Coordinates of C-alpha atoms (C1' of nucleotides) in Angstrom, one line a residue:
Chain A
X1 CA 25.3 18.9 -6.5
X2 CA 22.5 19.8 -3.7
X3 CA 20.9 18.6 -1.3
X4 CA 17.6 17.5 -3.5
X5 CA 19.3 15.9 -5.5
X6 CA 20.7 12.9 -4.2
X7 CA 19.4 10.2 -6.0
X8 CA 18.4 8.5 -2.9
X9 CA 18.5 8.2 1.2
X10 CA 21.0 5.3 1.0
X11 CA 23.8 8.1 -0.4
X12 CA 23.0 11.2 2.1
X13 CA 26.3 11.2 4.7
X14 CA 24.2 10.5 7.7
X15 CA 26.9 12.7 9.7
X16 CA 28.9 16.2 8.3
X17 CA 32.0 16.3 9.3
X18 CA 31.7 19.7 11.3
X19 CA 30.1 20.8 13.7
X20 CA 28.6 20.2 16.9
X21 CA 28.3 16.1 18.0
X22 CA 24.6 15.5 17.3
X23 CA 22.1 13.9 20.0
X24 CA 20.4 11.6 17.8
X25 CA 20.6 9.0 15.4
X26 CA 18.9 7.4 11.8
X27 CA 18.8 4.4 13.8
X28 CA 17.7 5.8 16.5
X29 CA 14.4 7.7 15.2
X30 CA 14.1 4.7 12.6
X31 CA 13.4 2.1 15.3
X32 CA 11.7 5.0 17.5
X33 CA 8.9 5.3 14.3
X34 CA 9.2 1.6 14.0
X35 CA 8.0 1.0 16.9
X36 CA 5.0 3.3 16.8
X37 CA 4.1 1.9 13.8
X38 CA 4.0 -0.9 14.8
X39 CA 1.8 0.1 18.2
X40 CA -0.1 2.1 16.2
X41 CA 0.5 1.6 13.0
X42 CA 1.8 3.9 10.1
X43 CA -0.6 6.7 10.2
X44 CA 0.0 7.4 14.0
X45 CA 4.1 7.9 13.2
X46 CA 3.6 11.3 12.7
X47 CA 7.4 13.9 12.8
X48 CA 5.4 15.2 15.9
X49 CA 4.8 12.4 17.5
X50 CA 8.6 10.2 16.7
X51 CA 10.2 13.2 18.3
X52 CA 8.2 13.1 21.4
X53 CA 9.2 9.5 21.5
X54 CA 12.5 10.0 21.4
X55 CA 12.9 13.3 23.8
X56 CA 12.8 15.5 20.8
X57 CA 11.6 18.5 19.2
X58 CA 9.6 17.6 15.5
X59 CA 12.1 20.0 13.2
X60 CA 14.4 18.5 14.5
X61 CA 14.6 15.1 13.0
X62 CA 14.5 16.9 9.9
X63 CA 18.4 17.0 10.4
X64 CA 18.5 14.1 10.1
X65 CA 16.3 13.1 7.4
X66 CA 15.0 14.5 4.5
X67 CA 11.5 13.7 4.8
X68 CA 9.2 11.2 5.7
X69 CA 9.0 9.1 2.3
X70 CA 12.6 8.8 3.1
X71 CA 12.4 7.9 7.1
X72 CA 9.5 4.8 5.7
X73 CA 12.4 4.0 3.7
X74 CA 14.6 4.0 5.8
X75 CA 11.9 1.8 7.8
X76 CA 11.5 -0.8 5.4
X77 CA 15.2 -1.7 4.6
X78 CA 15.2 -1.8 9.2
X79 CA 12.7 -4.9 8.7
X80 CA 14.2 -6.4 5.3
X81 CA 17.0 -6.8 8.4
X82 CA 15.2 -9.3 10.4
X83 CA 15.2 -11.9 7.8
X84 CA 17.7 -14.7 9.3
X85 CA 18.9 -15.3 5.6
X86 CA 22.9 -16.5 7.1
X87 CA 23.9 -19.8 6.2
X88 CA 22.1 -20.0 2.2
X89 CA 22.9 -20.8 0.3
X90 CA 22.9 -23.7 2.2
X91 CA 22.8 -26.6 -0.2
X92 CA 18.9 -27.4 0.0
X93 CA 16.9 -25.0 -1.7
X94 CA 14.1 -26.2 -0.6
X95 CA 14.3 -26.0 3.8
X96 CA 16.9 -22.6 2.1
X97 CA 13.1 -21.1 0.6
X98 CA 11.0 -22.3 3.1
X99 CA 13.0 -20.9 5.9
X100 CA 12.6 -17.4 3.8
X101 CA 9.2 -17.8 3.7
X102 CA 8.3 -18.1 7.4
X103 CA 10.5 -15.6 7.6
X104 CA 9.2 -13.2 5.5
X105 CA 5.6 -13.7 6.8
X106 CA 6.7 -13.3 10.6
X107 CA 8.3 -9.9 9.3
X108 CA 5.4 -9.2 7.9
X109 CA 3.1 -10.3 10.9
X110 CA 5.2 -8.1 13.6
X111 CA 5.1 -5.2 11.1
X112 CA 1.2 -5.2 9.6
X113 CA 1.9 -1.6 8.5
X114 CA 4.3 -2.6 6.0
X115 CA 1.4 -4.1 3.5
X116 CA 0.9 -0.5 3.5
X117 CA 4.1 1.1 1.6
X118 CA 4.1 1.7 -1.5
X119 CA 7.9 0.5 -2.9
X120 CA 9.4 3.3 -5.3
X121 CA 12.0 2.2 -7.6
X122 CA 13.8 -0.7 -4.8
X123 CA 16.2 1.7 -3.2
X124 CA 19.0 -0.9 -2.2
X125 CA 19.6 -0.7 1.1
X126 CA 21.9 -2.6 3.1
X127 CA 19.7 -4.9 4.5
X128 CA 17.5 -5.1 1.4
X129 CA 20.9 -6.5 -0.1
X130 CA 21.7 -8.5 1.9
X131 CA 18.9 -10.2 1.7
X132 CA 19.1 -10.4 -2.3
X133 CA 21.9 -11.7 -2.1
X134 CA 21.3 -14.7 -0.5
X135 CA 18.1 -14.5 -1.1
X136 CA 18.6 -15.9 -4.7
X137 CA 22.0 -16.6 -4.2
X138 CA 19.9 -20.4 -3.3
X139 CA 18.9 -20.7 -7.1
X140 CA 21.6 -18.7 -9.4
X141 CA 23.9 -22.2 -9.7
X142 CA 21.0 -23.9 -11.2
X143 CA 19.2 -21.3 -13.5
X144 CA 19.1 -18.1 -15.1
X145 CA 19.3 -15.0 -13.5
X146 CA 15.9 -14.3 -15.3
X147 CA 14.3 -17.0 -14.5
X148 CA 15.3 -16.6 -11.0
X149 CA 14.2 -13.7 -10.7
X150 CA 10.6 -15.0 -12.5
X151 CA 10.8 -17.5 -10.1
X152 CA 11.4 -15.3 -6.8
X153 CA 8.5 -13.5 -8.3
X154 CA 6.3 -15.7 -8.2
X155 CA 7.5 -16.8 -4.7
X156 CA 7.3 -13.3 -3.2
X157 CA 3.7 -12.6 -5.0
X158 CA 2.2 -16.2 -3.0
X159 CA 3.8 -14.6 0.7
X160 CA 2.8 -11.3 0.0
X161 CA -0.4 -12.0 -1.4
X162 CA -0.9 -14.2 1.7
X163 CA 0.2 -12.1 4.3
X164 CA -2.1 -9.3 2.9
X165 CA -5.0 -11.4 3.8
X166 CA -3.5 -12.1 7.2
X167 CA -3.2 -8.4 8.1
X168 CA -6.5 -6.9 6.7
X169 CA -8.1 -9.6 8.3
X170 CA -6.3 -9.1 11.9
X171 CA -6.7 -4.9 11.5
X172 CA -11.4 -5.3 10.9
X173 CA -10.9 -7.5 13.7
X174 CA -9.0 -4.9 15.9
X175 CA -10.4 -1.6 14.0
X176 CA -13.9 -3.1 15.1
X177 CA -13.2 -4.1 18.2
X178 CA -14.7 -7.4 17.4
X179 CA -13.9 -10.9 17.6
X180 CA -13.2 -12.1 14.2
X181 CA -16.8 -15.2 14.8
X182 CA -18.9 -11.4 16.2
X183 CA -17.7 -9.3 13.3
X184 CA -19.4 -12.2 11.0
X185 CA -22.5 -11.7 13.1
X186 CA -22.6 -8.4 12.8
X187 CA -22.4 -8.9 9.2
X188 CA -24.5 -11.5 9.1
X189 CA -27.7 -9.7 7.8
X190 CA -26.0 -8.5 4.1
X191 CA -24.6 -11.6 3.6
X192 CA -27.2 -13.3 4.2
X193 CA -28.8 -11.4 2.1
X194 CA -26.5 -12.4 -0.4
X195 CA -27.0 -15.9 0.6
X196 CA -30.9 -16.4 0.8
X197 CA -30.5 -14.4 -3.2
X198 CA -29.4 -17.7 -5.0
X199 CA -27.3 -15.4 -7.3
X200 CA -24.5 -16.2 -5.6
X201 CA -23.2 -20.5 -5.1
X202 CA -19.7 -19.6 -5.4
X203 CA -20.0 -17.6 -2.8
X204 CA -22.2 -19.0 -0.8
X205 CA -20.0 -21.8 -0.9
X206 CA -17.4 -20.2 -0.1
X207 CA -19.2 -18.8 3.7
X208 CA -20.6 -22.3 4.1
X209 CA -17.3 -24.1 4.2
X210 CA -15.2 -20.5 6.3
X211 CA -17.4 -21.7 9.3
X212 CA -15.2 -24.6 9.1
X213 CA -12.6 -24.0 8.5
X214 CA -9.9 -27.0 8.2
X215 CA -7.0 -25.7 8.1
X216 CA -5.0 -23.7 10.3
X217 CA -3.4 -20.0 9.4
X218 CA -0.1 -21.1 9.3
X219 CA -1.3 -25.0 8.2
X220 CA -2.6 -23.2 4.9
X221 CA 0.6 -21.1 4.5
X222 CA 2.6 -23.7 5.1
X223 CA 0.0 -26.0 2.5
X224 CA 0.0 -23.3 -0.4
X225 CA 4.2 -22.8 0.0
X226 CA 4.6 -26.2 -0.7
X227 CA 2.6 -26.2 -3.8
X228 CA 4.2 -23.5 -4.9
X229 CA 7.6 -24.7 -4.0
X230 CA 7.0 -28.2 -6.6
X231 CA 5.8 -25.8 -9.5
X232 CA 10.1 -24.5 -8.2
X233 CA 11.4 -27.7 -8.2
X234 CA 9.5 -28.4 -11.6
X235 CA 11.5 -25.7 -13.2
X236 CA 15.0 -26.4 -11.9
X237 CA 17.2 -29.2 -13.7
X238 CA 17.3 -32.8 -11.8
X239 CA 20.6 -31.8 -10.3
X240 CA 19.0 -30.3 -8.4
X241 CA 17.0 -32.4 -6.8
X242 CA 16.7 -31.4 -2.8
X243 CA 18.3 -33.8 -0.6
X244 CA 15.0 -34.2 1.5
X245 CA 12.2 -33.1 -0.8
X246 CA 10.6 -36.9 -1.0
X247 CA 7.1 -35.9 0.5
X248 CA 5.2 -36.1 -3.0
X249 CA 2.4 -38.6 -2.6
X250 CA 0.2 -39.0 -4.4
X251 CA -2.6 -36.3 -4.1
X252 CA -5.7 -36.9 -6.2
X253 CA -9.1 -36.4 -5.1
X254 CA -8.9 -35.4 -0.9
X255 CA -12.6 -34.4 0.1
X256 CA -14.2 -33.6 2.8
X257 CA -16.7 -36.6 3.7
X258 CA -19.4 -36.5 1.8
X259 CA -19.8 -33.4 0.7
X260 CA -22.2 -32.7 -2.9
X261 CA -20.8 -30.4 -5.5
X262 CA -23.8 -28.1 -6.4
Chain B
X1 CA -29.8 1.0 14.1
X2 CA -27.9 4.9 13.8
X3 CA -26.0 5.8 11.3
X4 CA -22.3 4.4 12.3
X5 CA -23.9 0.9 12.8
X6 CA -24.3 0.8 8.9
X7 CA -21.7 -3.3 8.1
X8 CA -20.8 -1.0 5.3
X9 CA -21.2 1.0 2.6
X10 CA -23.7 -1.7 0.4
X11 CA -26.1 -1.2 2.9
X12 CA -27.2 1.7 3.2
X13 CA -29.8 3.4 0.6
X14 CA -28.0 5.4 -2.0
X15 CA -31.4 7.7 -1.6
X16 CA -33.6 8.2 0.8
X17 CA -37.6 8.5 0.4
X18 CA -38.4 11.4 1.1
X19 CA -36.6 15.3 0.4
X20 CA -36.0 17.3 -2.7
X21 CA -34.1 15.4 -5.2
X22 CA -30.5 14.7 -5.2
X23 CA -28.6 16.9 -7.7
X24 CA -25.5 14.4 -8.0
X25 CA -24.7 10.4 -7.4
X26 CA -22.7 7.9 -6.2
X27 CA -21.6 6.9 -9.8
X28 CA -20.4 10.4 -11.2
X29 CA -18.5 10.8 -7.5
X30 CA -17.2 7.6 -7.9
X31 CA -16.4 7.9 -10.7
X32 CA -15.1 11.9 -11.2
X33 CA -12.7 10.3 -8.2
X34 CA -11.1 7.6 -10.5
X35 CA -10.7 10.4 -13.4
X36 CA -8.4 12.6 -11.1
X37 CA -7.1 9.4 -8.9
X38 CA -5.8 8.3 -12.8
X39 CA -4.1 11.0 -14.1
X40 CA -2.8 12.1 -10.7
X41 CA -3.1 9.9 -7.7
X42 CA -4.8 9.0 -4.9
X43 CA -3.4 11.4 -3.1
X44 CA -4.7 14.3 -5.4
X45 CA -7.9 13.2 -5.0
X46 CA -8.8 15.0 -2.1
X47 CA -13.2 15.5 -1.3
X48 CA -12.5 20.0 -2.3
X49 CA -11.0 18.4 -4.9
X50 CA -13.6 15.9 -6.2
X51 CA -16.7 18.3 -5.6
X52 CA -15.0 20.7 -7.5
X53 CA -14.3 18.4 -10.8
X54 CA -17.8 18.1 -10.6
X55 CA -18.6 21.2 -9.8
X56 CA -20.7 20.9 -6.1
X57 CA -19.5 22.6 -2.5
X58 CA -17.1 20.5 -0.5
X59 CA -19.3 19.4 1.7
X60 CA -22.3 18.2 -0.3
X61 CA -20.4 14.9 -1.2
X62 CA -20.7 13.8 2.5
X63 CA -24.8 13.8 1.4
X64 CA -23.6 10.8 -1.2
X65 CA -20.7 8.7 0.9
X66 CA -19.9 8.3 4.4
X67 CA -16.6 8.9 4.1
X68 CA -13.0 9.1 2.2
X69 CA -12.4 5.4 2.7
X70 CA -15.9 4.7 2.0
X71 CA -15.6 6.8 -1.3
X72 CA -12.7 4.6 -2.1
X73 CA -13.7 1.8 -1.3
X74 CA -16.6 2.0 -3.9
X75 CA -13.6 3.7 -6.1
X76 CA -12.1 -0.1 -5.6
X77 CA -15.5 -1.7 -6.7
X78 CA -15.6 -0.1 -9.6
X79 CA -12.3 -1.0 -11.0
X80 CA -12.8 -4.4 -9.9
X81 CA -16.5 -4.5 -12.4
X82 CA -13.6 -3.6 -15.5
X83 CA -12.1 -6.9 -16.0
X84 CA -14.0 -8.4 -18.4
X85 CA -15.3 -12.2 -16.9
X86 CA -18.7 -12.8 -18.8
X87 CA -18.8 -16.2 -19.9
X88 CA -16.4 -18.2 -17.2
X89 CA -16.2 -20.2 -16.8
X90 CA -15.9 -21.7 -20.2
X91 CA -14.7 -25.0 -20.0
X92 CA -11.0 -24.0 -21.2
X93 CA -10.0 -23.2 -17.7
X94 CA -6.5 -22.8 -18.8
X95 CA -7.5 -19.9 -21.4
X96 CA -10.3 -18.2 -18.8
X97 CA -7.2 -17.9 -16.2
X98 CA -5.3 -16.5 -18.7
X99 CA -8.0 -14.0 -20.0
X100 CA -8.4 -12.9 -15.9
X101 CA -4.9 -12.5 -15.3
X102 CA -4.5 -10.5 -18.6
X103 CA -7.7 -7.9 -17.2
X104 CA -7.1 -8.0 -14.7
X105 CA -3.5 -7.3 -15.3
X106 CA -4.6 -4.1 -17.4
X107 CA -6.8 -3.1 -15.1
X108 CA -4.0 -2.3 -12.6
X109 CA -2.5 -0.6 -15.1
X110 CA -4.6 1.3 -16.0
X111 CA -5.5 2.7 -12.7
X112 CA -1.7 2.7 -10.6
X113 CA -3.3 3.6 -7.8
X114 CA -4.7 0.5 -6.8
X115 CA -2.2 -0.8 -5.6
X116 CA -2.4 1.8 -2.6
X117 CA -5.0 0.9 -1.2
X118 CA -5.0 -1.2 1.6
X119 CA -8.1 -3.5 1.8
X120 CA -10.0 -4.4 4.7
X121 CA -12.0 -7.0 5.0
X122 CA -13.5 -7.9 2.2
X123 CA -16.6 -5.9 0.9
X124 CA -18.1 -8.0 -1.4
X125 CA -19.4 -4.7 -3.7
X126 CA -21.3 -5.9 -6.7
X127 CA -18.7 -6.5 -8.5
X128 CA -16.2 -8.0 -6.7
X129 CA -19.2 -10.7 -5.8
X130 CA -19.3 -11.2 -9.7
X131 CA -15.8 -11.4 -10.2
X132 CA -15.6 -13.9 -7.5
X133 CA -18.2 -16.2 -9.0
X134 CA -16.6 -16.2 -12.3
X135 CA -13.6 -17.0 -11.0
X136 CA -13.3 -19.6 -8.9
X137 CA -16.1 -20.9 -10.8
X138 CA -12.8 -21.7 -13.3
X139 CA -12.0 -24.3 -11.1
X140 CA -15.0 -25.5 -8.8
X141 CA -15.5 -28.1 -11.1
X142 CA -11.7 -29.8 -10.3
X143 CA -11.3 -28.9 -6.7
X144 CA -12.4 -28.6 -3.3
X145 CA -13.5 -24.7 -2.5
X146 CA -10.3 -24.8 0.1
X147 CA -7.8 -26.6 -2.9
X148 CA -9.8 -23.9 -5.3
X149 CA -9.4 -20.3 -2.6
X150 CA -5.5 -21.5 -2.6
X151 CA -4.8 -22.0 -6.4
X152 CA -5.8 -18.4 -6.5
X153 CA -4.2 -17.1 -4.0
X154 CA -0.8 -18.1 -6.1
X155 CA -2.2 -16.5 -8.9
X156 CA -4.1 -13.3 -7.4
X157 CA -0.3 -13.2 -5.5
X158 CA 1.5 -14.0 -8.5
X159 CA 0.2 -11.4 -10.1
X160 CA 0.0 -8.0 -8.2
X161 CA 3.5 -8.9 -7.2
X162 CA 4.5 -8.7 -10.4
X163 CA 2.7 -5.6 -11.0
X164 CA 3.1 -4.2 -8.3
X165 CA 6.5 -3.2 -9.0
X166 CA 5.8 -2.7 -13.0
X167 CA 3.7 0.1 -11.2
X168 CA 6.4 1.3 -8.6
X169 CA 8.6 0.9 -11.8
X170 CA 6.4 3.5 -13.9
X171 CA 5.4 5.9 -11.3
X172 CA 9.5 6.5 -10.4
X173 CA 10.0 7.3 -14.3
X174 CA 7.6 9.7 -14.0
X175 CA 7.5 10.9 -10.4
X176 CA 11.8 12.1 -11.6
X177 CA 10.9 13.2 -14.7
X178 CA 13.4 10.7 -16.5
X179 CA 13.2 8.4 -18.5
X180 CA 14.1 4.6 -17.2
X181 CA 17.4 4.8 -18.6
X182 CA 18.2 8.5 -17.5
X183 CA 17.0 7.5 -14.2
X184 CA 19.4 4.7 -13.8
X185 CA 22.5 6.9 -15.5
X186 CA 21.4 8.8 -13.0
X187 CA 21.9 6.4 -9.1
X188 CA 25.0 5.7 -11.5
X189 CA 27.6 6.2 -8.4
X190 CA 25.4 4.4 -6.1
X191 CA 25.3 1.1 -8.5
X192 CA 28.4 1.4 -9.9
X193 CA 30.1 1.6 -5.9
X194 CA 27.6 -1.5 -5.1
X195 CA 29.1 -3.1 -7.9
X196 CA 32.9 -2.5 -7.3
X197 CA 32.9 -2.7 -4.1
X198 CA 32.5 -6.9 -5.1
X199 CA 30.5 -7.5 -1.7
X200 CA 27.6 -8.3 -4.5
X201 CA 28.0 -11.1 -7.1
X202 CA 24.5 -11.4 -7.6
X203 CA 23.2 -8.0 -7.4
X204 CA 26.2 -7.1 -9.9
X205 CA 24.5 -9.3 -12.0
X206 CA 21.0 -9.2 -11.9
X207 CA 22.7 -5.2 -12.3
X208 CA 24.2 -6.4 -15.6
X209 CA 21.9 -8.4 -16.7
X210 CA 19.5 -5.6 -16.6
X211 CA 20.9 -3.5 -19.1
X212 CA 20.2 -6.0 -21.4
X213 CA 16.6 -7.4 -21.2
X214 CA 15.9 -10.3 -23.3
X215 CA 12.1 -9.8 -22.9
X216 CA 9.1 -7.2 -22.6
X217 CA 7.5 -7.1 -20.0
X218 CA 4.0 -8.0 -21.5
X219 CA 6.3 -11.2 -22.0
X220 CA 8.7 -11.2 -19.1
X221 CA 4.7 -11.1 -17.4
X222 CA 3.2 -14.3 -19.5
X223 CA 6.3 -16.3 -19.6
X224 CA 6.0 -16.4 -15.6
X225 CA 1.8 -16.8 -15.8
X226 CA 2.6 -20.2 -17.5
X227 CA 4.6 -21.3 -14.6
X228 CA 1.9 -20.4 -12.4
X229 CA -0.4 -22.2 -14.2
X230 CA 1.0 -24.7 -14.8
X231 CA 1.9 -25.5 -11.4
X232 CA -2.3 -25.2 -11.3
X233 CA -2.1 -27.4 -13.8
X234 CA -0.2 -30.2 -12.0
X235 CA -2.5 -29.5 -8.5
X236 CA -5.6 -30.6 -11.3
X237 CA -7.4 -34.1 -11.9
X238 CA -6.1 -35.2 -15.2
X239 CA -10.3 -35.1 -15.8
X240 CA -8.7 -31.3 -16.1
X241 CA -7.3 -31.6 -18.6
X242 CA -7.2 -28.2 -21.2
X243 CA -7.9 -28.9 -24.9
X244 CA -4.3 -27.0 -25.7
X245 CA -1.9 -27.6 -23.1
X246 CA 0.8 -29.6 -24.5
X247 CA 3.5 -26.1 -24.2
X248 CA 5.9 -28.4 -22.2
X249 CA 9.1 -28.9 -23.5
X250 CA 12.5 -29.8 -22.8
X251 CA 13.3 -26.5 -20.6
X252 CA 16.8 -26.8 -19.1
X253 CA 20.2 -24.7 -19.2
X254 CA 19.2 -22.1 -22.0
X255 CA 22.3 -19.9 -20.4
X256 CA 23.4 -16.5 -22.0
X257 CA 26.3 -17.8 -24.1
X258 CA 29.3 -18.5 -21.6
X259 CA 29.7 -15.8 -18.7
X260 CA 31.2 -17.0 -15.8
X261 CA 29.7 -17.5 -12.3
X262 CA 31.7 -15.7 -10.2
Chain C
dC1 C1' -51.7 23.5 3.4
dT2 C1' -48.4 22.8 6.2
dC3 C1' -44.8 20.0 8.1
dC4 C1' -40.1 18.5 8.1
dA5 C1' -37.3 15.0 6.5
dC6 C1' -34.3 16.3 3.1
dT7 C1' -30.9 18.5 -0.2
dG8 C1' -26.8 22.1 -1.4
dG9 C1' -22.8 24.8 0.7
dG10 C1' -20.5 28.0 4.0
dT11 C1' -17.4 28.6 7.7
dA12 C1' -13.7 26.5 10.7
dC13 C1' -11.7 23.0 13.4
dG14 C1' -7.8 19.8 14.4
dT15 C1' -3.4 17.5 12.9
dT16 C1' -0.4 17.0 8.8
dG17 C1' 4.0 17.6 6.8
dT18 C1' 7.7 21.2 6.6
dA19 C1' 10.3 25.5 5.1
dC20 C1' 12.1 29.1 7.8
dG21 C1' 14.7 31.3 10.0
dC22 C1' 16.7 31.8 15.5
dG23 C1' 20.7 31.8 19.4
dG24 C1' 23.8 28.6 20.9
dT25 C1' 28.2 25.1 19.6
dT26 C1' 32.3 23.6 17.6
dG27 C1' 36.3 21.7 14.8
dT28 C1' 39.0 23.5 12.0
dG29 C1' 41.8 27.7 8.8
dG30 C1' 44.9 31.4 9.9
Chain D
dC1 C1' 45.1 31.0 20.1
dC2 C1' 41.0 32.9 17.8
dA3 C1' 37.2 33.4 14.9
dC4 C1' 34.2 31.8 11.2
dA5 C1' 31.5 29.1 9.2
dA6 C1' 28.5 24.7 9.9
dC7 C1' 26.6 23.0 12.2
dC8 C1' 23.0 21.5 16.1
dG9 C1' 18.0 21.9 18.3
dC10 C1' 13.9 23.6 17.5
dG11 C1' 9.6 27.6 18.0
dT12 C1' 6.6 29.1 14.8
dA13 C1' 4.1 29.7 10.7
dC14 C1' 1.8 28.0 6.6
dA15 C1' -1.5 25.4 2.9
dA16 C1' -3.3 21.6 2.6
dC17 C1' -6.0 17.8 4.8
dG18 C1' -11.1 15.2 6.5
dT19 C1' -15.3 16.7 8.2
dA20 C1' -18.0 18.2 12.3
dC21 C1' -21.8 21.7 12.3
dC22 C1' -25.0 24.8 10.6
dC23 C1' -27.6 27.4 7.9
dA24 C1' -31.6 28.4 4.5
dG25 C1' -34.3 26.8 0.3
dT26 C1' -37.0 23.1 -0.9
dG27 C1' -40.5 19.7 -1.8
dG28 C1' -43.4 14.9 -0.9
dA29 C1' -46.9 12.2 2.6
dG30 C1' -50.3 12.8 5.8

DNA sequence: CTCCACTGGGTACGTTGTACGCGGTTGTGG
DNA sequence: CCACAACCGCGTACAACGTACCCAGTGGAG
């Protein structure tokens, strides 16, 4: 089996048996790369830059990592480890999934570049495996694996989609050096032209509403998450009823005070 | 206002008033770039390659497009136009959203590279605007804009998340030149080691189950989508009841025949 | 007719990932 | 104990990238 035939990075041993002791380590390199990516984006984490960060020569990194893509894989798995899923399943699936959702979102917001890595087939690094065990374990007692996978796809889809939006908004703000409201002011001519054209009534409605957001980003996320969890609840057998899920009030019309519909 | 201060690509006029007639056009360049990206991935659509495709010199493209990033924006908006949302809202929101979901998924599968572009703040190209109008119009009569945005975030999150997985799986298959089952055979040593270790019971369950998938990818998608739509239905006032949504049967335990839990 | 804003495109620069090979270091078989 | 092969860090080199700059031609406005 030649070097190129390792199925993934986790199969390739970090350290060979013989030879001089390595000065650095995969973990150290991964850490440095994450530090740079956090501060300046993933594209700033070039091999030369990472090497400089730990005081090594550029090509030295290739003694530890076969390629930059593989390094990104290492970084991604390290991030999965930041999500605290200890003690799951706790018996209260709603609490568990809320904790997971908050943890995943917080992790993405700490490391926004994660949104730009397109996962290849799941590489099943150690942290990802642990996460799978704990997360899928939450509903494992209640539904089949197929159904569990489907529900988690929905949950993850909601979380990632929402956070992607938060991230790209924040990135644009940083990129342009303008605050969010300044950015809106800058793009005013374009938006205004669209609004004034009268061809986009719903877009207009969104723009008008967005200027007076009722909820903070956190609250928006929490609110939508509760909706998703309600949906999951509906898919579970009654035996799974979560101890403290008595927050199902009659919601119906809860519009703001007298906003007319166009 | 200097060139750099255009707020986005849509504000910048394609053609100036005077001078010789351009040989090419933004639309033509965009089309060529999409063709290349479809066949070989977005990273293959380099400026030189696109120029060669239409028979131009590399630098000529910059007469039409300020930068490659802006070109990607043009490509993305063109893709949004492929989703057929004509005639929405039709009055049957469930049918409308199903059609949209199928259309979005099909478009992503036709142009998998879309998953690798990280949107900056929504650029509101013409096709995206139209899509917003039609899609958000579907539920506009039933819920507030805030709620509508939340529900659509959930729907889009589910669709994009699911399709991302399909895409990365397909890409890995193409990259390695192996079929899906060959790929699994190749990675058998790694997976087998994990299974045999006994530390990952749920991962093991997934692997065992995945060898006998009950549903095709299409059916999986459809199934999860129905679940999401059920969730949306729960958030709507009763007046919004969709004509043909009587497919809520009693589902409970539907496990495979007697697989013990570890 | 004259001007000059525009055209297509060639050359060149800085930056990227990484193949290759060097001289030095070290665990191990004889 | 010692020679050797396997490993180390890393300097050099190359191809490909996005794009700044410049130039000679072209055609509508005054």
